[in-house]
């Protein structure tokens, strides 16, 4: 009897005994379990009665639930139902206790992650406690991250993505309120508030999982793409910022990665302490661990593909964005409309889409006094590409010239207008009219630096893309020579001839052949080298067996050969002729070898020219890896630099500069499409620094006085070791002019003869020579 009373009143002791021997204390547990069920029924009727005792019983059952799985099978569902149905009537302590016990059941594998997340997701928009909200959010992120730590848990990911997609989709039927006007003031908070909160949390969690590198597939992008059309502006803005890559906030509370030690401090400690062999090994191991963690951190923060590239059906997405922008133009503020314009323009430029109504819509904003006009001009330029019809762009270019480029506006406005016209014409040169181009180029004679630079940039652009639109004296040497040879730009809709070879592939073939000769590698080693070359470049797929829209795995050991033939006989005849022509060139080259020049430099130039003319077969015999393409770019840069050193002229220098800029852009962007777009500084151009006003000048003066005594200088006798008087030269500066004129030095200069003056001058020259 005493034992039973003791165990009934002391739940922690009973919990400890049950964990040690569950079968021996089963009767005591069943007694507490029946007591818990009766208290739970009372608690549902009156939540304020025996709340403390109820929380203790919940914690006790959750601790020992794994010992009696059959008896406590309904316990997790009872807790979830109590949380979801009676959340508003529960006290904050009870809510927190129930959530923590559910998380503990998940940590003990009593319930699955899906069961836990189905309870936690609906609680996020309903809770008002910041501590509980952050705890739930942290739990969701850590649970999904742990499940995808080693391999992708596709079952969990699909279930969670379906839940998030449903959270966004449930509020899509409401009316678009907007963020300005009467509708915003008259909007009922219950109409879109709850749905907006739920969708907002879905977007926030999806963005966080993408940023941490846990999710990086197209389904994740589809969730946020749906959020771009949500009727609540707050959800729209968060989704738009995700695609634009302008999210600056980094939540410190969600960062669970430990602080890594400093490598330099470890090496410094190694220098000071006693040198031992075990200490050196320990230091190497620590440095290796730190580098591997830093690499994982950078890899997880950079997704494999930009989100804009992973959009499903980008044409429909762009048309929906335009419909949203056009239909609710009066309900959205200017900042929100510019966000939609920027995303629409990036989707149009990245996927080469044609949403022609966008150019008609944006024309009403193309005035120099429009607020945030640089951002609007950037959106206009980014939306243009080589497949945009010139007929849709010609009115836009004409409107830009009429509004921005005339004597009635400032020089900054003229420069911005010409720069925006240049960016549009860089992507679609046929949108420009010949008479308008001649007028715009005349601004290169302006006195303002920004206007001159903009006009010269436009002139240089058309010298490259279409010099026929320029007057004869404005074409330049290279363009005139090109037109004399008969080279003309292709009209809109016409494409160049089919590509026969990859530029510079001959250099890569010769380089690989040279490496094989040096190493003496066998054919088996080449295959291993190809496999090693793909390391670090493989993109992790969502499914190892099959993919709905990916590549199919083909057995490489099959005996059947795959034959690829041309569909027309003419192509075969052409290829045959080209082979015969190549043989003829080779024979001619063999005949010319007998008359080879003695000069080695000229021989090298001839070999380089032959390598350029030769068509490589490397692409038909070997699958080129990304490492091969990186090496190909380096070899092309090396060949271009050698051509410049041999005196290749301005064309070789331009080619080298183009290749180097392409390499820098590839390294900087790292496959990210966002870095390929222009910024507002490209539109505004170089600007003179504005004259500082009174407040800025005073601030600069005060900054210069920091760290020094008032009305004092740090020079002179204050910095000397021993205080002394000033020098005679310093004293002479403050003497009156009449005293100086009466001095012997000045009188001596006046009375000096020509011979004395010559001697002084020679002595001064000698001293100057010795000093240099």
XYZ file of C-alpha atoms in Angstrom:
772
model
C 0.000 0.000 0.000
C 2.830 2.396 0.826
C 4.581 1.548 -2.435
C 1.459 2.350 -4.455
C 0.859 5.681 -2.737
C 4.482 6.637 -3.218
C 4.441 5.842 -6.935
C 1.102 7.554 -7.510
C 2.217 10.814 -5.968
C 5.752 10.781 -7.461
C 5.496 10.609 -11.256
C 9.238 11.230 -11.976
C 10.189 8.272 -9.772
C 7.615 6.037 -11.466
C 8.853 7.204 -14.860
C 12.437 6.230 -13.922
C 11.347 2.787 -12.687
C 9.248 2.091 -15.786
C 12.164 2.896 -18.101
C 14.311 0.389 -16.181
C 11.759 -2.456 -16.123
C 8.539 -1.790 -18.090
C 6.924 -5.196 -17.500
C 7.273 -5.005 -13.700
C 5.447 -1.685 -13.428
C 2.773 -2.181 -16.082
C -0.089 -2.112 -13.563
C 1.083 1.222 -12.142
C 1.306 2.635 -15.662
C -2.199 1.428 -16.548
C -3.477 3.093 -13.401
C -1.881 6.385 -14.449
C -3.104 5.894 -18.046
C -6.726 5.525 -16.918
C -6.291 8.552 -14.694
C -4.921 10.495 -17.680
C -7.934 9.602 -19.856
C -10.385 10.778 -17.215
C -8.444 14.025 -16.646
C -8.293 14.598 -20.436
C -12.078 14.336 -20.763
C -12.546 16.801 -17.911
C -9.906 19.080 -19.427
C -11.723 19.190 -22.775
C -14.872 20.410 -21.030
C -13.086 22.910 -18.774
C -9.480 23.647 -19.886
C -8.731 25.855 -16.870
C -9.354 23.082 -14.308
C -6.342 20.964 -13.224
C -4.186 22.359 -16.069
C -0.926 21.880 -14.159
C -1.742 18.267 -13.274
C -2.801 17.574 -16.853
C 0.540 18.878 -18.222
C 2.436 16.631 -15.771
C 0.444 13.580 -16.902
C 1.044 14.415 -20.587
C 4.805 14.675 -19.989
C 4.795 11.401 -18.045
C 2.935 9.458 -20.756
C 5.123 10.945 -23.495
C 8.283 9.864 -21.657
C 7.201 6.223 -21.274
C 5.105 5.837 -24.449
C 7.833 3.848 -26.200
C 7.720 1.241 -23.392
C 4.000 0.499 -23.968
C 3.354 1.109 -27.696
C 0.096 -0.912 -27.831
C -1.545 0.841 -24.872
C -0.458 4.352 -25.991
C -1.167 3.972 -29.710
C -3.899 6.658 -29.578
C -1.899 9.115 -27.451
C -0.242 11.122 -30.331
C -3.547 11.507 -32.222
C -5.263 12.668 -28.996
C -2.606 15.351 -28.489
C -2.825 16.507 -32.116
C -6.622 16.695 -31.992
C -6.507 18.627 -28.745
C -4.041 21.124 -30.226
C -5.823 21.658 -33.534
C -9.435 21.732 -32.301
C -9.054 23.505 -28.952
C -6.042 25.703 -29.675
C -7.866 28.958 -28.925
C -9.060 27.840 -25.459
C -5.736 26.384 -24.274
C -3.378 28.379 -22.090
C 0.073 29.283 -23.528
C 1.873 26.904 -21.137
C -0.392 24.016 -22.129
C 0.136 24.687 -25.849
C 3.894 24.765 -25.421
C 3.871 21.569 -23.333
C 1.768 19.681 -25.902
C 3.997 20.786 -28.811
C 7.196 19.879 -26.951
C 5.843 16.427 -26.060
C 4.863 15.798 -29.681
C 8.410 16.711 -30.782
C 9.788 14.369 -28.123
C 7.610 11.523 -29.477
C 9.099 12.226 -32.938
C 12.645 12.144 -31.539
C 11.882 8.740 -29.978
C 10.459 7.501 -33.334
C 7.031 6.909 -31.784
C 5.477 9.003 -34.581
C 6.740 9.807 -38.081
C 7.875 13.157 -39.424
C 4.786 13.474 -41.619
C 2.473 13.032 -38.595
C 4.375 15.689 -36.650
C 4.478 18.161 -39.545
C 0.750 17.727 -40.242
C 0.166 19.035 -36.723
C 2.800 21.788 -36.704
C 2.030 23.425 -40.067
C -1.537 24.545 -39.149
C -0.253 25.935 -35.823
C 2.179 28.425 -37.402
C -0.413 30.977 -38.650
C -2.571 30.563 -35.527
C -0.024 31.021 -32.735
C 0.557 34.464 -31.243
C 3.549 33.582 -29.073
C 6.842 34.513 -30.712
C 8.820 31.939 -28.701
C 6.452 29.103 -29.616
C 6.369 30.238 -33.240
C 10.154 30.240 -33.502
C 10.303 26.842 -31.792
C 7.816 25.346 -34.282
C 9.645 26.885 -37.228
C 13.015 25.669 -36.018
C 11.584 22.179 -35.426
C 10.120 21.963 -38.954
C 13.355 23.071 -40.635
C 15.600 20.813 -38.548
C 13.329 17.779 -39.046
C 13.288 18.155 -42.845
C 17.004 18.867 -42.897
C 17.829 15.799 -40.815
C 15.672 13.598 -43.047
C 17.594 14.809 -46.149
C 21.031 14.830 -44.564
C 22.635 11.831 -46.318
C 20.191 10.994 -49.097
C 17.063 12.732 -50.314
C 13.954 11.517 -48.504
C 11.613 11.774 -51.498
C 8.567 10.436 -49.674
C 8.793 13.079 -46.939
C 9.675 15.841 -49.403
C 6.678 15.092 -51.623
C 4.326 15.018 -48.645
C 5.644 18.286 -47.187
C 5.611 20.002 -50.589
C 1.996 18.915 -51.069
C 1.122 20.423 -47.670
C 2.883 23.706 -48.491
C 1.266 23.842 -51.932
C -2.147 23.361 -50.300
C -1.441 26.137 -47.787
C -0.778 28.569 -50.651
C -3.635 27.315 -52.813
C -6.346 27.600 -50.143
C -6.385 31.410 -50.301
C -6.224 31.819 -54.086
C -9.995 32.320 -54.517
C -10.133 35.567 -52.522
C -10.305 39.000 -54.115
C -7.073 40.855 -54.820
C -6.962 43.677 -52.289
C -3.848 45.547 -53.312
C -1.710 47.842 -51.211
C -3.248 51.231 -52.011
C -6.619 52.855 -52.599
C -10.050 52.431 -50.996
C -10.120 48.650 -51.281
C -7.193 48.357 -48.902
C -8.922 50.451 -46.237
C -12.240 48.669 -46.647
C -10.759 45.174 -46.738
C -11.992 42.841 -44.056
C -9.153 41.257 -42.085
C -10.966 37.923 -41.873
C -11.434 37.678 -45.636
C -7.816 37.343 -46.599
C -5.964 37.651 -43.291
C -5.969 34.000 -42.248
C -5.317 32.660 -45.720
C -2.631 35.245 -46.198
C -0.877 34.232 -42.990
C -1.001 30.569 -43.929
C 0.340 31.190 -47.435
C 2.987 33.559 -46.088
C 4.339 30.896 -43.762
C 4.383 28.375 -46.610
C 6.429 30.762 -48.771
C 8.795 31.653 -45.910
C 9.518 28.001 -45.075
C 10.008 27.078 -48.737
C 12.428 29.966 -49.232
C 14.388 28.934 -46.148
C 14.649 25.311 -47.310
C 15.839 26.536 -50.730
C 18.382 28.928 -49.201
C 19.871 26.200 -47.007
C 20.192 23.889 -50.037
C 17.844 21.231 -48.647
C 15.384 21.617 -51.526
C 16.565 22.683 -54.979
C 14.114 21.104 -57.408
C 11.347 22.385 -59.684
C 8.564 21.498 -57.219
C 9.991 23.974 -54.716
C 9.979 26.689 -57.370
C 6.369 25.815 -58.289
C 5.216 26.527 -54.716
C 6.691 30.035 -54.744
C 5.597 30.606 -58.361
C 2.015 30.029 -57.187
C 2.611 32.554 -54.402
C 3.343 35.249 -57.030
C -0.383 35.240 -57.930
C -1.767 35.126 -54.382
C -4.407 37.815 -53.697
C -2.511 39.066 -50.628
C 0.197 41.553 -51.649
C 2.450 40.528 -48.765
C 2.654 36.957 -50.107
C 3.183 38.244 -53.640
C 6.045 40.473 -52.555
C 7.831 37.670 -50.671
C 7.529 35.356 -53.692
C 8.738 38.034 -56.129
C 11.760 38.815 -53.961
C 12.700 35.130 -54.004
C 12.919 35.042 -57.802
C 14.695 38.392 -57.971
C 17.280 37.276 -55.403
C 16.892 40.461 -53.347
C 16.311 38.856 -49.948
C 18.913 40.366 -47.648
C 17.614 39.123 -44.331
C 19.351 36.159 -42.755
C 17.634 34.753 -39.698
C 20.163 34.338 -36.938
C 17.844 32.213 -34.815
C 17.614 29.504 -37.459
C 21.338 29.093 -37.937
C 22.252 25.842 -36.225
C 25.738 25.494 -37.628
C 28.461 25.704 -35.036
C 31.142 28.381 -35.187
C 34.246 27.041 -36.875
C 37.642 27.736 -35.252
C 40.068 30.058 -36.973
C 42.816 28.304 -38.954
C 45.345 31.093 -38.329
C 44.835 30.928 -34.561
C 45.411 27.168 -34.606
C 48.633 27.597 -36.582
C 49.800 30.385 -34.245
C 49.149 28.182 -31.222
C 51.155 25.432 -32.910
C 54.122 27.795 -33.337
C 54.078 28.768 -29.654
C 53.495 25.372 -28.060
C 55.927 22.504 -27.945
C 56.511 20.868 -31.343
C 55.388 17.236 -31.318
C 54.532 14.822 -34.091
C 51.101 14.103 -32.623
C 50.362 17.830 -32.414
C 51.210 18.286 -36.103
C 48.893 15.409 -37.073
C 46.130 16.818 -34.899
C 46.510 20.260 -36.518
C 46.339 18.776 -40.030
C 43.201 16.854 -39.103
C 41.527 19.982 -37.681
C 42.373 22.064 -40.768
C 41.031 19.330 -43.038
C 37.776 19.165 -41.056
C 37.345 22.959 -41.151
C 37.881 23.100 -44.912
C 35.410 20.279 -45.554
C 32.751 22.011 -43.415
C 33.322 25.322 -45.174
C 32.972 23.606 -48.541
C 29.716 21.932 -47.491
C 28.425 25.270 -46.251
C 29.151 27.014 -49.565
C 27.743 24.128 -51.593
C 24.520 24.081 -49.601
C 24.020 27.836 -49.940
C 24.397 27.795 -53.742
C 21.677 25.803 -55.493
C 22.457 23.910 -58.680
C 20.219 26.023 -60.888
C 18.702 29.476 -60.575
C 15.041 29.472 -59.674
C 14.037 31.265 -62.890
C 15.495 28.444 -64.988
C 13.485 25.821 -63.083
C 10.110 27.419 -63.808
C 7.534 25.015 -65.210
C 5.953 26.509 -68.373
C 7.609 29.967 -68.207
C 5.451 31.317 -71.069
C 2.243 30.795 -69.096
C 3.949 32.170 -65.971
C 4.974 35.340 -67.829
C 1.530 35.843 -69.341
C -0.102 35.460 -65.899
C 2.305 38.032 -64.459
C 1.397 40.477 -67.227
C -2.336 39.881 -66.687
C -1.880 40.497 -62.937
C 0.045 43.710 -63.648
C -2.403 45.015 -66.239
C -5.651 44.020 -64.523
C -4.847 45.375 -61.055
C -2.754 48.358 -62.113
C -4.709 50.823 -59.976
C -4.693 48.626 -56.862
C -0.929 48.097 -56.605
C 1.595 50.679 -55.473
C 4.440 51.707 -57.763
C 7.057 49.719 -55.838
C 5.018 46.531 -56.124
C 4.386 47.095 -59.827
C 8.117 47.576 -60.405
C 8.781 44.256 -58.630
C 6.383 42.501 -61.019
C 7.950 44.305 -64.003
C 11.441 43.215 -62.969
C 10.468 39.567 -62.562
C 8.500 39.533 -65.821
C 11.413 41.105 -67.694
C 13.896 38.600 -66.266
C 11.664 35.663 -67.190
C 11.238 37.093 -70.704
C 14.963 37.651 -71.126
C 16.040 34.365 -69.555
C 13.616 32.115 -71.463
C 13.374 34.216 -74.676
C 9.645 34.819 -74.276
C 7.432 37.232 -76.211
C 4.767 38.949 -74.104
C 4.114 41.827 -76.510
C 1.480 43.514 -74.356
C 4.176 44.363 -71.806
C 5.764 46.950 -74.149
C 2.419 48.674 -74.679
C 1.840 48.725 -70.913
C 5.270 50.090 -69.970
C 5.138 52.991 -72.446
C 2.929 55.080 -70.123
C 5.698 55.016 -67.472
C 8.465 56.169 -69.849
C 8.674 59.822 -68.768
C 11.710 61.498 -67.230
C 9.741 62.791 -64.187
C 8.398 59.325 -63.313
C 9.397 58.066 -59.865
C 11.956 55.215 -59.919
C 12.385 55.564 -63.669
C 15.877 53.898 -63.684
C 14.352 50.642 -62.374
C 11.619 50.809 -65.037
C 14.206 51.355 -67.792
C 16.199 48.377 -66.494
C 13.069 46.207 -66.646
C 12.426 47.339 -70.207
C 15.963 46.552 -71.371
C 16.040 43.154 -69.655
C 12.850 42.012 -71.370
C 14.306 42.411 -74.864
C 16.104 39.565 -76.653
C 17.001 38.591 -80.210
C 13.591 37.003 -80.842
C 11.589 40.093 -79.843
C 9.810 41.518 -82.944
C 11.293 44.912 -83.920
C 7.813 46.251 -84.758
C 6.874 46.062 -81.061
C 10.069 47.826 -79.959
C 10.272 50.655 -82.506
C 7.502 52.743 -80.804
C 9.216 52.186 -77.449
C 12.576 53.447 -78.755
C 10.857 56.429 -80.363
C 9.078 57.246 -77.080
C 12.381 57.039 -75.172
C 14.009 59.464 -77.599
C 11.089 61.917 -77.441
C 10.858 61.932 -73.633
C 14.499 61.715 -72.555
C 16.680 63.057 -75.364
C 15.922 66.695 -76.091
C 17.368 70.069 -74.992
C 14.625 70.714 -72.437
C 15.934 68.192 -69.873
C 19.110 67.798 -67.867
C 22.243 66.008 -68.976
C 21.586 63.089 -66.575
C 18.214 62.485 -68.223
C 19.725 62.548 -71.729
C 22.464 60.110 -70.693
C 19.927 57.734 -69.122
C 17.747 57.870 -72.250
C 20.595 57.132 -74.657
C 21.943 54.360 -72.418
C 18.520 52.686 -72.228
C 18.153 52.920 -76.028
C 21.609 51.386 -76.383
C 20.722 48.451 -74.085
C 17.521 47.802 -76.035
C 19.346 47.945 -79.361
C 22.157 45.726 -78.078
C 19.608 42.931 -77.749
C 17.537 43.815 -80.848
C 19.391 46.177 -83.250
C 16.567 46.201 -85.814
C 14.358 48.248 -83.458
C 16.331 51.414 -84.337
C 15.430 53.809 -87.164
C 18.201 55.254 -89.321
C 17.210 58.925 -88.985
C 16.802 58.622 -85.215
C 20.186 56.935 -84.903
C 21.881 59.793 -86.747
C 20.324 62.347 -84.375
C 21.291 60.409 -81.244
C 24.910 59.974 -82.344
C 25.315 63.751 -82.701
C 25.176 63.998 -78.892
C 28.748 62.676 -78.779
C 29.827 66.298 -79.281
C 28.138 67.341 -76.033
C 30.109 69.015 -73.257
C 28.767 66.673 -70.592
C 30.877 63.589 -69.965
C 27.965 61.197 -69.314
C 26.102 62.240 -72.491
C 29.258 61.935 -74.590
C 30.018 58.471 -73.209
C 26.438 57.305 -73.860
C 26.419 58.572 -77.453
C 29.832 57.054 -78.179
C 28.652 53.740 -76.750
C 25.645 53.784 -79.093
C 27.913 54.619 -82.038
C 30.333 51.814 -81.191
C 27.444 49.352 -80.851
C 26.131 50.023 -84.356
C 29.637 49.938 -85.796
C 29.695 46.324 -84.640
C 26.131 45.111 -85.250
C 24.887 47.124 -88.245
C 27.283 49.730 -89.670
C 25.056 50.180 -92.746
C 22.716 52.391 -90.698
C 25.533 54.866 -90.015
C 26.784 57.600 -92.294
C 29.949 56.842 -94.202
C 32.216 59.064 -92.128
C 30.889 57.578 -88.859
C 31.435 53.903 -89.615
C 35.076 53.645 -88.632
C 37.909 51.725 -90.257
C 36.960 48.147 -89.331
C 33.282 48.534 -90.203
C 34.087 50.172 -93.538
C 36.522 47.383 -94.429
C 33.917 44.784 -93.463
C 31.275 46.398 -95.640
C 33.740 46.612 -98.529
C 34.243 42.851 -98.267
C 30.469 42.362 -98.458
C 29.670 41.319 -94.893
C 26.142 42.360 -93.958
C 24.129 41.659 -90.782
C 21.367 39.084 -91.049
C 17.821 40.505 -91.104
C 15.390 39.731 -88.304
C 14.229 36.127 -88.434
C 17.207 34.892 -90.455
C 19.756 32.592 -88.855
C 23.363 31.910 -89.719
C 24.533 28.715 -91.379
C 24.621 25.511 -89.373
C 27.624 25.175 -87.088
C 30.219 22.728 -88.405
C 32.638 22.776 -85.490
C 33.127 24.115 -81.961
C 35.436 27.131 -82.013
C 38.847 26.265 -80.580
C 38.172 22.510 -80.397
C 41.304 21.823 -82.457
C 43.382 23.402 -79.683
C 41.815 21.074 -77.110
C 42.415 18.044 -79.349
C 46.109 18.916 -79.778
C 46.448 19.571 -76.044
C 44.944 16.194 -75.089
C 47.100 14.439 -77.688
C 50.208 16.076 -76.246
C 49.240 15.030 -72.705
C 48.690 11.425 -73.866
C 52.091 11.347 -75.508
C 53.749 12.684 -72.356
C 51.984 10.351 -69.933
C 51.755 7.344 -72.251
C 48.218 6.627 -71.035
C 46.361 3.567 -72.286
C 42.769 3.500 -73.457
C 41.551 2.209 -70.105
C 43.220 5.118 -68.330
C 41.385 7.545 -70.616
C 38.033 6.207 -69.483
C 39.056 6.593 -65.856
C 40.210 10.124 -66.594
C 36.827 10.930 -68.142
C 35.046 9.660 -65.037
C 37.324 11.740 -62.825
C 36.671 14.801 -64.986
C 32.951 14.609 -64.202
C 33.547 14.708 -60.439
C 32.162 17.882 -58.908
C 30.187 18.717 -62.067
C 27.355 16.179 -61.694
C 23.942 17.599 -60.843
C 22.173 15.708 -58.108
C 18.911 14.259 -59.436
C 15.714 13.840 -57.454
C 15.244 10.188 -58.331
C 17.863 7.550 -58.977
C 15.631 5.271 -61.029
C 13.370 7.419 -63.179
C 12.464 11.009 -63.890
C 9.358 12.488 -65.396
C 11.133 14.935 -67.667
C 14.796 13.952 -67.517
C 17.227 11.773 -69.451
C 16.754 8.033 -69.863
C 19.559 5.719 -68.790
C 20.897 3.715 -71.751
C 22.974 0.589 -71.255
C 26.468 1.275 -72.525
C 27.290 -2.433 -72.887
C 24.642 -3.114 -75.557
C 25.895 -4.736 -78.748
C 23.687 -2.685 -81.044
C 25.334 0.303 -82.659
C 23.413 3.542 -82.983
C 23.661 4.995 -86.479
C 22.984 8.658 -87.152
C 22.343 9.599 -90.786
C 21.297 12.810 -92.510
C 17.715 13.107 -93.667
C 18.647 14.520 -97.078
C 21.063 13.219 -99.674
C 22.304 16.707 -100.296
C 23.845 16.869 -96.826
C 25.731 13.674 -97.506
C 27.000 15.002 -100.794
C 28.037 18.211 -99.106
C 29.914 16.364 -96.379
C 31.588 14.210 -99.042
C 32.636 17.291 -100.961
C 33.915 18.909 -97.782
C 35.976 15.786 -97.034
C 37.410 15.825 -100.560
C 38.123 19.516 -100.164
C 39.834 18.835 -96.841
C 41.941 16.130 -98.488
C 42.866 18.563 -101.223
C 43.936 21.080 -98.617
C 45.949 18.434 -96.855
C 47.694 17.485 -100.111
C 48.399 21.099 -100.837
C 49.797 21.411 -97.329
C 52.061 18.389 -97.966
C 53.326 19.971 -101.169
C 54.003 23.215 -99.362
C 56.056 21.474 -96.704
C 58.899 21.061 -99.210
C 59.120 24.840 -99.542
C 59.030 25.538 -95.795
C 60.563 28.795 -94.580
C 63.573 28.853 -92.300
C 62.051 31.330 -89.916
C 60.558 29.450 -86.925
C 58.089 32.198 -85.997
C 56.501 32.184 -89.422
C 56.289 28.399 -89.244
C 54.440 28.616 -85.955
C 51.989 31.136 -87.432
C 51.303 28.838 -90.393
C 50.721 25.914 -88.019
C 48.288 27.986 -85.963
C 46.383 28.991 -89.108
C 46.198 25.350 -90.236
C 44.876 24.378 -86.795
C 42.157 26.985 -87.102
C 41.142 25.824 -90.587
C 41.178 22.145 -89.615
C 37.871 20.661 -88.406
C 38.287 18.610 -85.262
C 36.675 15.190 -84.830
C 37.010 15.250 -81.040
C 33.325 16.066 -80.456
C 32.265 12.970 -82.456
C 34.632 10.572 -80.692
C 34.524 11.758 -77.069
C 31.890 13.076 -74.680
C 33.203 16.459 -73.589
C 33.022 17.073 -69.845
C 32.597 20.487 -68.188
C 36.273 20.310 -67.265
C 37.080 19.959 -70.985
C 35.059 23.062 -71.798
C 36.826 24.987 -69.021
C 40.179 23.883 -70.458
C 38.948 24.850 -73.945
C 38.267 28.417 -72.774
C 41.736 28.642 -71.202
C 43.367 27.373 -74.408
C 41.444 29.907 -76.500
C 42.579 32.727 -74.199
C 46.171 31.480 -74.402
C 46.055 31.330 -78.210
C 44.530 34.827 -78.384
C 47.213 36.260 -76.071
C 49.955 34.682 -78.210
C 48.357 36.242 -81.295
C 48.419 39.646 -79.582
C 52.111 39.204 -78.668
C 52.933 38.354 -82.306
C 51.334 41.656 -83.338
C 47.881 40.498 -84.330
C 46.467 44.015 -84.305
C 43.339 45.506 -82.815
C 41.090 42.600 -83.867
C 43.207 40.121 -81.873
C 43.153 42.440 -78.858
C 39.361 42.743 -79.033
C 39.028 38.967 -79.289
C 41.261 38.503 -76.226
C 39.279 41.081 -74.247
C 35.993 39.374 -75.206
C 37.236 35.949 -74.113
C 38.553 37.286 -70.800
C 35.294 39.120 -70.046
C 33.319 35.949 -70.829
C 35.516 33.968 -68.459
C 35.089 36.557 -65.685
C 31.308 36.603 -66.116
C 31.167 32.801 -65.971
C 33.300 32.690 -62.826
C 31.360 35.479 -61.161
C 27.927 34.165 -61.965
C 28.716 30.490 -61.217
C 25.821 29.449 -63.397
C 23.516 31.987 -61.838
C 21.329 33.795 -64.338
C 20.729 36.771 -62.051
C 24.251 38.171 -62.606
C 23.727 38.296 -66.378
C 21.175 41.138 -66.096
C 21.958 44.831 -66.098
C 21.691 47.227 -63.162
C 20.551 50.809 -62.727
C 24.155 52.040 -62.894
C 24.372 50.777 -66.494
C 21.400 52.973 -67.374
C 22.505 56.061 -65.451
C 26.107 55.884 -66.702
C 29.066 57.808 -65.227
C 27.969 60.769 -63.142
C 29.823 63.728 -61.680
C 29.956 63.861 -57.910
C 27.383 66.326 -56.643
C 28.659 69.381 -54.777
C 28.506 68.833 -51.021
C 26.048 70.933 -49.115
C 26.732 72.730 -45.803
C 25.842 69.745 -43.603
C 28.109 67.365 -45.556
C 31.035 69.826 -45.412
C 30.653 70.269 -41.647
C 30.481 66.484 -41.203
C 33.679 66.072 -43.230
C 35.446 68.743 -41.162
C 34.379 67.116 -37.893
C 35.593 63.751 -39.137
C 39.019 65.244 -39.875
C 39.285 66.684 -36.339
C 38.800 63.294 -34.661
C 41.752 62.115 -32.583
C 43.574 65.448 -32.209
C 43.674 68.256 -29.707
C 41.513 71.296 -30.133
C 43.105 73.982 -32.350
C 46.360 72.070 -32.152
C 48.665 70.315 -34.571
C 50.647 67.129 -34.104
C 53.610 68.509 -36.069
C 56.602 70.450 -34.790
C 57.877 70.510 -31.261
C 54.949 68.527 -29.784
C 56.189 65.380 -31.485
C 59.833 65.890 -30.538
C 61.541 63.880 -27.818
C 62.890 67.065 -26.221
C 60.935 70.318 -26.482
C 62.754 73.061 -28.397
C 62.132 76.248 -30.292
C 61.243 76.390 -33.984
C 63.924 76.515 -36.701
C 65.195 79.680 -38.402
C 63.389 78.710 -41.616
C 60.083 78.469 -39.749
C 60.746 81.841 -38.116
C 61.573 83.448 -41.481
C 58.112 82.625 -42.782
C 56.512 84.924 -40.233
C 58.897 87.883 -40.628
C 57.563 91.159 -42.100
C 58.333 91.723 -45.767
C 60.297 94.933 -45.090
C 62.689 93.089 -42.782
C 63.265 90.458 -45.474
C 63.982 93.084 -48.125
C 66.571 94.722 -45.830
C 68.347 91.426 -45.123
C 71.826 90.687 -46.418
C 70.730 87.639 -48.352
C 68.296 89.623 -50.499
C 70.754 92.488 -50.988
C 73.467 90.030 -51.982
C 71.235 88.538 -54.685
C 70.565 92.004 -56.075
C 74.292 92.910 -56.207
C 75.451 89.522 -57.575
C 77.295 89.587 -60.901
C 76.419 87.462 -63.934
C 79.359 85.140 -63.200
C 78.151 84.515 -59.640
C 74.643 83.791 -60.875
C 76.012 81.266 -63.395
C 78.036 79.507 -60.708
C 74.998 79.241 -58.429
C 72.875 77.863 -61.265
C 75.513 75.238 -62.183
C 75.866 74.196 -58.563
C 72.085 73.833 -58.291
C 71.971 71.656 -61.429
C 74.785 69.419 -60.139
C 73.029 68.905 -56.817
C 69.788 68.053 -58.608
C 71.578 65.459 -60.761
C 73.242 63.853 -57.746
C 69.998 63.708 -55.829
C 68.272 61.850 -58.717
